[in-house]
Amino acid sequence: MTDTTGRPGTPGPAVPHGPGTPQAPGTPQKPTPSRAPAAALLRTAADLGAFAPRKGPRAVVMTMGALHEGHATLIRAARAAAGPDGQVVVTVFVNPLQFGEAADLERYPRTLDADLAVAGSAGADAVFAPSVDEVYPGGEPQVRISAGPMGERLEGASRPGHFDGMLTVVAKLLHLTRPDAAFFGQKDAQQLALIRRMVRDLNFPVEIVGVETVREPDGLALSSRNRFLDAEERHTALALSRALFAARDRLAAQQALHARAQTTSATTGRAAALTALGEARAAADTQAVALARPVDGPSAVRAAALLILDDAAAGQPPLALDYLALVDPADFTEIPDDRTTGEAILAVAARVGRTRLIDNIPLTFGATT
C-alpha cells in the first residue's frame, strides 16, 4: 500500500503509509516511461487462479497503486528473485481499513492504467487489482488481525487501528495470491516488522523480503508525499535524513574510537601510546578515546539526531517532530541507554506544513568497523 493522497499538486491530509514503498540513493521520484508491455490485469480471485500456470516461484509486491520508482525497485527485486521461470504479481488495492476518514479514502489517487505500465516495465507479469467487494465480500470483516502491543507504538500511536487494518489486508492478499515470497520496503520499518511477526506467529508459508530504502539524490527518502512539499518545505524536510545520517556517523566514530582504545597498550599511558602510533594530537585523542565508552552509544545517537531536528524545528517553515525513537527491530521497544551490542532502528516521523513524513535507518551497536 502506498503513502500518496490528494490530487497532484494539491496538498492533502496525511494518509496511512502502507506496504510497498522502499527508498535508496539517487533514484528519481517517478519511473521513466517505457515501451515494455503492460502487465496483465486480473480483477478477481478466479482470474488470478486461471492466470498462466507457474513454472517457478511466485513473488508478490503489495501496493495501493499510484506506483512510482520506489515500487518499481520492489518489483525489480521480486523479478530477480523469481527468475525467468517464476511469476511476479503486483497487487493494487486501496484498503479502506487503513483510512481513518472516508474523505481521505475518496481522495486517494487511482491511476491503474499508469500502474499497469510501470509494473510491466519493472518486470511484473500481472497486476491483481480487485474491488473492495472481492476482498471484503459482505462488507468490512468482522474478524481481523490484531497487531498487538507492537502495533500500538510509534506509528500505531499516531494512527490507532492502522496496523490492524494493514495486517488484515496483507493476510487476505497472501491467501489470495499464494506467493512463495512477498517484498516490502524497509522505509516502512514498523510495518515490515509487524508483517514478519504475523507470518511467523501464524505460520504463513511465505518468505518476507525487505528491500533497502531508496533515496532521492539529496538524501530525502523517496515517497509520493514528497510532491506536496514546496521548495522551502522540502529544504526543511531534509532534516529527517540528515538527522539519521548524523546519528549513524556519530555511532561509527564512537565505535572506531572505542576499537582504538582496545588496541592501545594497557601498560603505557594513553598519550604515549597514541604518540607511538603517530597521532599528532595525542592529548585530544586520549580524552576522546577515554570518553568512547560503549554505554554512551544510545544516548549519543539520540543526541546527534536531535541536534539537527531541534534546529529544523526553529527554522522556517518549521519541522514539527512527532517522534524520534531508537528501537529494537524485533518489537519496536525503546533501546536502553546501557545497550552496548545488537541491532537497532532509529526511526523518525515529523510534519512539514501539511505533509507528514517518516524515515528510519538501521544501526548496529558493538560493530568493530
mmCIF file of C-alpha atoms in Angstrom:
data_model
loop_
_atom_site.group_PDB
_atom_site.id
_atom_site.type_symbol
_atom_site.label_atom_id
_atom_site.label_comp_id
_atom_site.label_asym_id
_atom_site.label_seq_id
_atom_site.Cartn_x
_atom_site.Cartn_y
_atom_site.Cartn_z
ATOM 1 C CA MET A 1 0.000 0.000 0.000
ATOM 2 C CA THR A 2 1.400 3.399 -0.822
ATOM 3 C CA ASP A 3 1.543 6.710 1.022
ATOM 4 C CA THR A 4 0.097 9.101 -1.550
ATOM 5 C CA THR A 5 -3.036 11.169 -1.045
ATOM 6 C CA GLY A 6 -4.878 14.084 -2.580
ATOM 7 C CA ARG A 7 -4.795 15.326 -6.172
ATOM 8 C CA PRO A 8 -1.466 16.013 -7.899
ATOM 9 C CA GLY A 9 -0.138 19.399 -6.925
ATOM 10 C CA THR A 10 -2.607 19.846 -4.062
ATOM 11 C CA PRO A 11 -1.513 19.095 -0.503
ATOM 12 C CA GLY A 12 -3.833 16.569 1.045
ATOM 13 C CA PRO A 13 -4.312 15.202 4.551
ATOM 14 C CA ALA A 14 -1.967 12.566 5.866
ATOM 15 C CA VAL A 15 -2.929 9.025 4.928
ATOM 16 C CA PRO A 16 -1.512 5.711 6.000
ATOM 17 C CA HIS A 17 1.924 4.626 4.929
ATOM 18 C CA GLY A 18 1.488 1.148 3.534
ATOM 19 C CA PRO A 19 3.149 -1.920 2.121
ATOM 20 C CA GLY A 20 5.453 -1.421 -0.759
ATOM 21 C CA THR A 21 7.268 1.907 -0.671
ATOM 22 C CA PRO A 22 11.041 1.323 -0.450
ATOM 23 C CA GLN A 23 13.633 4.027 -0.864
ATOM 24 C CA ALA A 24 17.626 4.186 -1.980
ATOM 25 C CA PRO A 25 20.174 6.713 -3.131
ATOM 26 C CA GLY A 26 19.948 8.591 -6.364
ATOM 27 C CA THR A 27 16.578 7.348 -7.607
ATOM 28 C CA PRO A 28 14.156 9.837 -9.211
ATOM 29 C CA GLN A 29 10.681 10.312 -7.801
ATOM 30 C CA LYS A 30 8.891 8.922 -10.884
ATOM 31 C CA PRO A 31 9.930 5.958 -13.021
ATOM 32 C CA THR A 32 10.811 6.731 -16.612
ATOM 33 C CA PRO A 33 8.039 5.640 -19.006
ATOM 34 C CA SER A 34 8.902 2.550 -21.006
ATOM 35 C CA ARG A 35 7.572 0.782 -24.072
ATOM 36 C CA ALA A 36 7.645 -2.533 -22.240
ATOM 37 C CA PRO A 37 4.289 -4.351 -22.377
ATOM 38 C CA ALA A 38 1.848 -3.621 -19.603
ATOM 39 C CA ALA A 39 1.282 -6.368 -17.055
ATOM 40 C CA ALA A 40 -1.860 -8.475 -17.363
ATOM 41 C CA LEU A 41 -4.794 -7.079 -15.406
ATOM 42 C CA LEU A 42 -6.544 -9.521 -13.052
ATOM 43 C CA ARG A 43 -9.688 -8.407 -11.229
ATOM 44 C CA THR A 44 -10.877 -11.450 -9.289
ATOM 45 C CA ALA A 45 -9.518 -14.386 -7.362
ATOM 46 C CA ALA A 46 -10.831 -16.575 -10.189
ATOM 47 C CA ASP A 47 -8.801 -14.532 -12.704
ATOM 48 C CA LEU A 48 -5.743 -14.980 -10.540
ATOM 49 C CA GLY A 49 -6.305 -18.717 -10.259
ATOM 50 C CA ALA A 50 -6.732 -19.034 -14.030
ATOM 51 C CA PHE A 51 -3.620 -16.981 -14.816
ATOM 52 C CA ALA A 52 -0.717 -18.690 -16.607
ATOM 53 C CA PRO A 53 0.420 -21.778 -14.675
ATOM 54 C CA ARG A 54 3.536 -21.352 -12.598
ATOM 55 C CA LYS A 55 6.793 -22.794 -13.832
ATOM 56 C CA GLY A 56 8.744 -21.376 -10.923
ATOM 57 C CA PRO A 57 8.242 -19.409 -7.683
ATOM 58 C CA ARG A 58 5.720 -16.600 -7.368
ATOM 59 C CA ALA A 59 6.804 -13.267 -5.856
ATOM 60 C CA VAL A 60 4.274 -10.639 -4.794
ATOM 61 C CA VAL A 61 4.594 -6.881 -4.285
ATOM 62 C CA MET A 62 1.690 -5.272 -2.412
ATOM 63 C CA THR A 63 0.749 -1.644 -3.139
ATOM 64 C CA MET A 64 -2.157 0.765 -3.003
ATOM 65 C CA GLY A 65 -1.381 1.948 -6.524
ATOM 66 C CA ALA A 66 -0.056 5.335 -7.729
ATOM 67 C CA LEU A 67 3.169 3.474 -8.472
ATOM 68 C CA HIS A 68 6.489 5.338 -8.536
ATOM 69 C CA GLU A 69 10.155 4.408 -8.747
ATOM 70 C CA GLY A 70 10.130 3.096 -5.185
ATOM 71 C CA HIS A 71 7.553 0.499 -6.126
ATOM 72 C CA ALA A 72 9.456 -0.235 -9.342
ATOM 73 C CA THR A 73 12.523 -1.031 -7.233
ATOM 74 C CA LEU A 74 10.493 -3.579 -5.289
ATOM 75 C CA ILE A 75 9.145 -5.131 -8.473
ATOM 76 C CA ARG A 76 12.619 -5.438 -9.961
ATOM 77 C CA ALA A 77 13.835 -7.142 -6.774
ATOM 78 C CA ALA A 78 10.899 -9.544 -6.968
ATOM 79 C CA ARG A 79 11.630 -10.245 -10.628
ATOM 80 C CA ALA A 80 15.263 -11.035 -9.876
ATOM 81 C CA ALA A 81 14.222 -13.405 -7.083
ATOM 82 C CA ALA A 82 11.516 -15.162 -9.101
ATOM 83 C CA GLY A 83 13.784 -15.698 -12.078
ATOM 84 C CA PRO A 84 12.745 -16.077 -15.722
ATOM 85 C CA ASP A 85 10.511 -19.077 -14.997
ATOM 86 C CA GLY A 86 8.776 -17.541 -11.966
ATOM 87 C CA GLN A 87 5.887 -15.090 -11.688
ATOM 88 C CA VAL A 88 5.739 -11.573 -10.282
ATOM 89 C CA VAL A 89 2.314 -10.332 -9.226
ATOM 90 C CA VAL A 90 1.732 -6.746 -8.075
ATOM 91 C CA THR A 91 -1.392 -6.108 -6.017
ATOM 92 C CA VAL A 92 -3.124 -2.743 -6.339
ATOM 93 C CA PHE A 93 -5.770 -2.311 -3.680
ATOM 94 C CA VAL A 94 -6.746 0.832 -1.781
ATOM 95 C CA ASN A 95 -7.538 -0.719 1.573
ATOM 96 C CA PRO A 96 -10.414 1.066 3.347
ATOM 97 C CA LEU A 97 -9.426 -0.457 6.699
ATOM 98 C CA GLN A 98 -6.251 1.682 6.731
ATOM 99 C CA PHE A 99 -8.016 5.051 6.434
ATOM 100 C CA GLY A 100 -9.276 6.939 9.443
ATOM 101 C CA GLU A 101 -11.644 9.202 7.472
ATOM 102 C CA ALA A 102 -13.842 8.487 4.459
ATOM 103 C CA ALA A 103 -12.721 11.735 2.810
ATOM 104 C CA ASP A 104 -9.099 10.564 2.814
ATOM 105 C CA LEU A 105 -10.131 7.310 1.155
ATOM 106 C CA GLU A 106 -12.042 9.152 -1.578
ATOM 107 C CA ARG A 107 -9.094 11.472 -2.305
ATOM 108 C CA TYR A 108 -6.628 8.651 -2.719
ATOM 109 C CA PRO A 109 -5.430 8.662 -6.359
ATOM 110 C CA ARG A 110 -6.422 5.812 -8.646
ATOM 111 C CA THR A 111 -4.017 5.544 -11.590
ATOM 112 C CA LEU A 112 -4.497 1.967 -12.717
ATOM 113 C CA ASP A 113 -3.554 2.435 -16.389
ATOM 114 C CA ALA A 114 -0.252 4.067 -15.412
ATOM 115 C CA ASP A 115 0.284 1.434 -12.720
ATOM 116 C CA LEU A 116 -0.041 -1.341 -15.297
ATOM 117 C CA ALA A 117 2.638 0.290 -17.447
ATOM 118 C CA VAL A 118 5.018 0.858 -14.520
ATOM 119 C CA ALA A 119 4.533 -2.686 -13.258
ATOM 120 C CA GLY A 120 5.103 -4.194 -16.693
ATOM 121 C CA SER A 121 8.181 -2.062 -17.299
ATOM 122 C CA ALA A 122 9.693 -3.179 -13.986
ATOM 123 C CA GLY A 123 9.115 -6.851 -14.753
ATOM 124 C CA ALA A 124 5.689 -7.779 -13.332
ATOM 125 C CA ASP A 125 3.706 -10.457 -15.100
ATOM 126 C CA ALA A 126 0.349 -9.423 -13.673
ATOM 127 C CA VAL A 127 -1.394 -6.767 -11.625
ATOM 128 C CA PHE A 128 -4.096 -8.042 -9.297
ATOM 129 C CA ALA A 129 -6.470 -5.112 -8.753
ATOM 130 C CA PRO A 130 -9.574 -6.458 -7.009
ATOM 131 C CA SER A 131 -12.599 -4.457 -5.949
ATOM 132 C CA VAL A 132 -13.445 -3.862 -2.299
ATOM 133 C CA ASP A 133 -16.290 -6.396 -2.612
ATOM 134 C CA GLU A 134 -13.850 -9.001 -3.946
ATOM 135 C CA VAL A 135 -11.531 -8.587 -0.967
ATOM 136 C CA TYR A 136 -14.235 -7.992 1.662
ATOM 137 C CA PRO A 137 -17.392 -9.777 0.450
ATOM 138 C CA GLY A 138 -20.342 -8.780 2.580
ATOM 139 C CA GLY A 139 -18.717 -5.628 3.926
ATOM 140 C CA GLU A 140 -15.921 -4.922 6.378
ATOM 141 C CA PRO A 141 -14.638 -8.100 8.018
ATOM 142 C CA GLN A 142 -15.890 -8.870 11.491
ATOM 143 C CA VAL A 143 -12.739 -10.873 12.267
ATOM 144 C CA ARG A 144 -9.437 -9.014 11.836
ATOM 145 C CA ILE A 145 -5.770 -9.460 12.565
ATOM 146 C CA SER A 146 -4.620 -7.658 15.706
ATOM 147 C CA ALA A 147 -1.196 -6.041 15.601
ATOM 148 C CA GLY A 148 -0.858 -6.426 19.381
ATOM 149 C CA PRO A 149 1.351 -4.213 21.546
ATOM 150 C CA MET A 150 3.883 -3.552 18.760
ATOM 151 C CA GLY A 151 1.086 -2.071 16.676
ATOM 152 C CA GLU A 152 0.308 0.496 19.377
ATOM 153 C CA ARG A 153 3.798 2.046 19.363
ATOM 154 C CA LEU A 154 5.177 4.898 17.231
ATOM 155 C CA GLU A 155 3.102 4.880 14.020
ATOM 156 C CA GLY A 156 0.376 2.918 15.767
ATOM 157 C CA ALA A 157 0.107 5.561 18.475
ATOM 158 C CA SER A 158 -0.302 8.249 15.811
ATOM 159 C CA ARG A 159 -2.941 6.272 13.893
ATOM 160 C CA PRO A 160 -4.800 3.878 16.215
ATOM 161 C CA GLY A 161 -6.032 0.769 14.439
ATOM 162 C CA HIS A 162 -3.981 1.429 11.309
ATOM 163 C CA PHE A 163 -1.775 -1.628 11.700
ATOM 164 C CA ASP A 164 -4.749 -3.894 12.410
ATOM 165 C CA GLY A 165 -6.212 -2.881 9.045
ATOM 166 C CA MET A 166 -2.855 -3.253 7.309
ATOM 167 C CA LEU A 167 -2.219 -6.755 8.663
ATOM 168 C CA THR A 168 -5.754 -7.851 7.841
ATOM 169 C CA VAL A 169 -5.431 -6.920 4.180
ATOM 170 C CA VAL A 170 -1.898 -8.322 3.915
ATOM 171 C CA ALA A 171 -3.155 -11.623 5.328
ATOM 172 C CA LYS A 172 -6.055 -11.630 2.858
ATOM 173 C CA LEU A 173 -3.806 -10.853 -0.099
ATOM 174 C CA LEU A 174 -1.280 -13.500 0.925
ATOM 175 C CA HIS A 175 -4.081 -16.065 0.942
ATOM 176 C CA LEU A 176 -5.421 -14.884 -2.409
ATOM 177 C CA THR A 177 -2.089 -14.661 -4.243
ATOM 178 C CA ARG A 178 -0.349 -17.604 -2.508
ATOM 179 C CA PRO A 179 3.211 -16.379 -3.107
ATOM 180 C CA ASP A 180 6.480 -18.033 -2.230
ATOM 181 C CA ALA A 181 7.906 -14.623 -1.296
ATOM 182 C CA ALA A 182 6.475 -11.151 -0.671
ATOM 183 C CA PHE A 183 8.527 -7.965 -0.983
ATOM 184 C CA PHE A 184 8.122 -4.856 1.195
ATOM 185 C CA GLY A 185 10.116 -1.650 1.619
ATOM 186 C CA GLN A 186 12.322 -1.101 4.646
ATOM 187 C CA LYS A 187 11.281 2.550 4.754
ATOM 188 C CA ASP A 188 8.098 1.398 6.496
ATOM 189 C CA ALA A 189 10.169 -0.443 9.090
ATOM 190 C CA GLN A 190 7.459 -0.940 11.707
ATOM 191 C CA GLN A 191 5.053 -2.255 9.105
ATOM 192 C CA LEU A 192 7.693 -4.672 7.808
ATOM 193 C CA ALA A 193 8.437 -5.882 11.350
ATOM 194 C CA LEU A 194 4.735 -6.484 12.018
ATOM 195 C CA ILE A 195 4.254 -8.413 8.771
ATOM 196 C CA ARG A 196 7.240 -10.602 9.595
ATOM 197 C CA ARG A 197 5.853 -11.193 13.089
ATOM 198 C CA MET A 198 2.412 -12.101 11.752
ATOM 199 C CA VAL A 199 3.902 -14.547 9.246
ATOM 200 C CA ARG A 200 5.996 -16.157 11.975
ATOM 201 C CA ASP A 201 3.348 -16.226 14.683
ATOM 202 C CA LEU A 202 0.564 -17.507 12.411
ATOM 203 C CA ASN A 203 2.697 -19.887 10.320
ATOM 204 C CA PHE A 204 2.157 -18.332 6.915
ATOM 205 C CA PRO A 205 4.123 -20.378 4.323
ATOM 206 C CA VAL A 206 5.803 -17.351 2.725
ATOM 207 C CA GLU A 207 9.182 -15.603 2.874
ATOM 208 C CA ILE A 208 9.028 -11.890 3.683
ATOM 209 C CA VAL A 209 11.779 -9.908 1.955
ATOM 210 C CA GLY A 210 12.712 -6.371 2.952
ATOM 211 C CA VAL A 211 14.106 -4.094 0.227
ATOM 212 C CA GLU A 212 16.519 -1.304 1.110
ATOM 213 C CA THR A 213 15.222 2.249 1.383
ATOM 214 C CA VAL A 214 15.504 4.247 -1.831
ATOM 215 C CA ARG A 215 16.504 7.899 -1.530
ATOM 216 C CA GLU A 216 16.432 10.887 -3.812
ATOM 217 C CA PRO A 217 19.826 12.428 -4.703
ATOM 218 C CA ASP A 218 19.633 14.899 -1.806
ATOM 219 C CA GLY A 219 19.000 12.088 0.708
ATOM 220 C CA LEU A 220 15.244 12.530 1.161
ATOM 221 C CA ALA A 221 13.537 9.155 1.406
ATOM 222 C CA LEU A 222 11.551 8.556 -1.764
ATOM 223 C CA SER A 223 7.836 8.958 -1.159
ATOM 224 C CA SER A 224 4.801 10.016 -3.118
ATOM 225 C CA ARG A 225 4.199 12.536 -0.355
ATOM 226 C CA ASN A 226 7.300 14.490 -1.392
ATOM 227 C CA ARG A 227 5.289 16.027 -4.251
ATOM 228 C CA PHE A 228 3.295 18.008 -1.699
ATOM 229 C CA LEU A 229 6.384 19.857 -0.410
ATOM 230 C CA ASP A 230 7.193 23.291 -1.820
ATOM 231 C CA ALA A 231 10.846 24.339 -2.139
ATOM 232 C CA GLU A 232 11.106 25.737 1.401
ATOM 233 C CA GLU A 233 9.297 22.784 2.963
ATOM 234 C CA ARG A 234 11.499 20.344 1.099
ATOM 235 C CA HIS A 235 14.596 22.078 2.481
ATOM 236 C CA THR A 236 13.203 21.662 5.994
ATOM 237 C CA ALA A 237 12.232 18.033 5.315
ATOM 238 C CA LEU A 238 15.854 17.164 4.562
ATOM 239 C CA ALA A 239 16.449 17.406 8.317
ATOM 240 C CA LEU A 240 14.951 13.918 8.712
ATOM 241 C CA SER A 241 17.585 12.136 6.655
ATOM 242 C CA ARG A 242 20.365 14.443 7.856
ATOM 243 C CA ALA A 243 19.478 13.647 11.468
ATOM 244 C CA LEU A 244 19.575 9.909 10.791
ATOM 245 C CA PHE A 245 22.892 10.123 8.962
ATOM 246 C CA ALA A 246 24.398 12.276 11.717
ATOM 247 C CA ALA A 247 23.369 9.681 14.301
ATOM 248 C CA ARG A 248 24.845 6.871 12.211
ATOM 249 C CA ASP A 249 28.107 8.790 11.767
ATOM 250 C CA ARG A 250 28.271 9.601 15.485
ATOM 251 C CA LEU A 251 27.913 5.930 16.370
ATOM 252 C CA ALA A 252 30.532 4.896 13.795
ATOM 253 C CA ALA A 253 33.015 7.475 15.094
ATOM 254 C CA GLN A 254 32.429 6.473 18.697
ATOM 255 C CA GLN A 255 32.865 2.788 17.936
ATOM 256 C CA ALA A 256 36.022 3.482 15.948
ATOM 257 C CA LEU A 257 37.481 5.340 18.923
ATOM 258 C CA HIS A 258 36.476 2.524 21.243
ATOM 259 C CA ALA A 259 38.138 -0.011 18.935
ATOM 260 C CA ARG A 260 41.330 2.044 19.032
ATOM 261 C CA ALA A 261 41.164 2.144 22.796
ATOM 262 C CA GLN A 262 41.009 -1.644 22.879
ATOM 263 C CA THR A 263 44.150 -1.962 20.750
ATOM 264 C CA THR A 264 46.174 0.580 22.746
ATOM 265 C CA SER A 265 48.647 -0.949 25.207
ATOM 266 C CA ALA A 266 47.343 -1.051 28.758
ATOM 267 C CA THR A 267 50.853 -0.827 30.217
ATOM 268 C CA THR A 268 51.663 2.639 28.862
ATOM 269 C CA GLY A 269 49.965 5.991 29.189
ATOM 270 C CA ARG A 270 47.269 6.801 26.679
ATOM 271 C CA ALA A 271 49.088 9.828 25.302
ATOM 272 C CA ALA A 272 52.375 7.969 24.965
ATOM 273 C CA ALA A 273 50.745 5.015 23.254
ATOM 274 C CA LEU A 274 48.876 7.196 20.782
ATOM 275 C CA THR A 275 52.005 9.225 20.090
ATOM 276 C CA ALA A 276 53.797 5.961 19.301
ATOM 277 C CA LEU A 277 51.059 5.290 16.755
ATOM 278 C CA GLY A 278 51.912 8.583 15.065
ATOM 279 C CA GLU A 279 48.998 10.662 16.375
ATOM 280 C CA ALA A 280 49.583 14.408 16.074
ATOM 281 C CA ARG A 281 47.057 15.347 18.736
ATOM 282 C CA ALA A 282 47.751 12.743 21.371
ATOM 283 C CA ALA A 283 46.195 14.642 24.256
ATOM 284 C CA ALA A 284 42.930 15.302 22.434
ATOM 285 C CA ASP A 285 42.767 11.734 21.169
ATOM 286 C CA THR A 286 43.483 10.416 24.653
ATOM 287 C CA GLN A 287 40.456 12.249 26.002
ATOM 288 C CA ALA A 288 38.276 11.135 23.065
ATOM 289 C CA VAL A 289 39.296 7.505 23.493
ATOM 290 C CA ALA A 290 38.714 7.676 27.229
ATOM 291 C CA LEU A 291 35.208 9.001 26.595
ATOM 292 C CA ALA A 292 34.419 6.400 23.929
ATOM 293 C CA ARG A 293 32.653 4.043 26.294
ATOM 294 C CA PRO A 294 30.146 1.766 24.545
ATOM 295 C CA VAL A 295 27.448 2.620 27.110
ATOM 296 C CA ASP A 296 27.368 6.147 25.643
ATOM 297 C CA GLY A 297 26.115 4.741 22.325
ATOM 298 C CA PRO A 298 22.315 5.061 22.515
ATOM 299 C CA SER A 299 22.290 8.444 24.239
ATOM 300 C CA ALA A 300 24.935 9.806 21.849
ATOM 301 C CA VAL A 301 22.959 8.569 18.846
ATOM 302 C CA ARG A 302 19.770 10.245 20.020
ATOM 303 C CA ALA A 303 21.584 13.463 20.876
ATOM 304 C CA ALA A 304 23.238 13.692 17.445
ATOM 305 C CA ALA A 305 19.891 13.327 15.672
ATOM 306 C CA LEU A 306 18.010 15.685 17.989
ATOM 307 C CA LEU A 307 20.576 18.428 17.452
ATOM 308 C CA ILE A 308 19.590 18.616 13.778
ATOM 309 C CA LEU A 309 15.865 18.113 14.361
ATOM 310 C CA ASP A 310 15.763 20.846 17.014
ATOM 311 C CA ASP A 311 17.493 23.220 14.612
ATOM 312 C CA ALA A 312 14.907 22.425 11.921
ATOM 313 C CA ALA A 313 12.088 22.990 14.418
ATOM 314 C CA ALA A 314 13.314 26.568 14.833
ATOM 315 C CA GLY A 315 13.515 27.161 11.071
ATOM 316 C CA GLN A 316 11.025 28.498 8.568
ATOM 317 C CA PRO A 317 8.942 26.638 7.757
ATOM 318 C CA PRO A 318 9.404 24.688 10.991
ATOM 319 C CA LEU A 319 9.607 20.941 11.344
ATOM 320 C CA ALA A 320 7.084 19.564 13.856
ATOM 321 C CA LEU A 321 8.596 16.405 15.330
ATOM 322 C CA ASP A 322 6.191 13.554 16.031
ATOM 323 C CA TYR A 323 8.781 11.142 17.413
ATOM 324 C CA LEU A 324 12.424 10.164 17.315
ATOM 325 C CA ALA A 325 12.867 6.633 18.622
ATOM 326 C CA LEU A 326 15.786 4.223 18.853
ATOM 327 C CA VAL A 327 14.091 0.842 18.931
ATOM 328 C CA ASP A 328 14.691 -2.884 18.899
ATOM 329 C CA PRO A 329 13.720 -4.153 15.413
ATOM 330 C CA ALA A 330 12.146 -7.262 16.945
ATOM 331 C CA ASP A 331 9.362 -5.486 18.845
ATOM 332 C CA PHE A 332 9.929 -1.702 18.463
ATOM 333 C CA THR A 333 10.525 -1.156 22.164
ATOM 334 C CA GLU A 334 12.959 1.613 23.075
ATOM 335 C CA ILE A 335 16.644 0.679 23.282
ATOM 336 C CA PRO A 336 18.001 1.260 26.838
ATOM 337 C CA ASP A 337 20.907 3.642 27.333
ATOM 338 C CA ASP A 338 23.165 0.836 28.563
ATOM 339 C CA ARG A 339 22.823 -1.227 25.355
ATOM 340 C CA THR A 340 26.314 -1.987 24.033
ATOM 341 C CA THR A 341 25.640 -4.572 21.321
ATOM 342 C CA GLY A 342 22.962 -5.617 18.889
ATOM 343 C CA GLU A 343 20.760 -4.301 16.096
ATOM 344 C CA ALA A 344 18.589 -1.203 16.342
ATOM 345 C CA ILE A 345 16.437 1.052 14.189
ATOM 346 C CA LEU A 346 16.485 4.823 14.553
ATOM 347 C CA ALA A 347 13.061 5.998 13.367
ATOM 348 C CA VAL A 348 11.711 9.497 12.922
ATOM 349 C CA ALA A 349 8.347 10.983 11.978
ATOM 350 C CA ALA A 350 7.614 14.666 11.525
ATOM 351 C CA ARG A 351 5.272 17.063 9.812
ATOM 352 C CA VAL A 352 6.374 19.861 7.489
ATOM 353 C CA GLY A 353 3.454 22.070 6.603
ATOM 354 C CA ARG A 354 0.559 19.672 5.966
ATOM 355 C CA THR A 355 2.781 16.784 4.932
ATOM 356 C CA ARG A 356 3.712 14.014 7.347
ATOM 357 C CA LEU A 357 6.937 12.143 6.573
ATOM 358 C CA ILE A 358 8.656 9.113 8.076
ATOM 359 C CA ASP A 359 12.176 7.750 7.743
ATOM 360 C CA ASN A 360 14.489 5.338 9.528
ATOM 361 C CA ILE A 361 17.967 3.875 9.424
ATOM 362 C CA PRO A 362 19.329 0.552 10.773
ATOM 363 C CA LEU A 363 22.195 0.696 13.267
ATOM 364 C CA THR A 364 24.448 -1.918 14.821
ATOM 365 C CA PHE A 365 25.893 -1.396 18.303
ATOM 366 C CA GLY A 366 29.160 -3.122 19.082
ATOM 367 C CA ALA A 367 30.346 -3.135 15.453
ATOM 368 C CA THR A 368 34.117 -3.216 15.031
ATOM 369 C CA THR A 369 34.325 -1.428 11.702
#
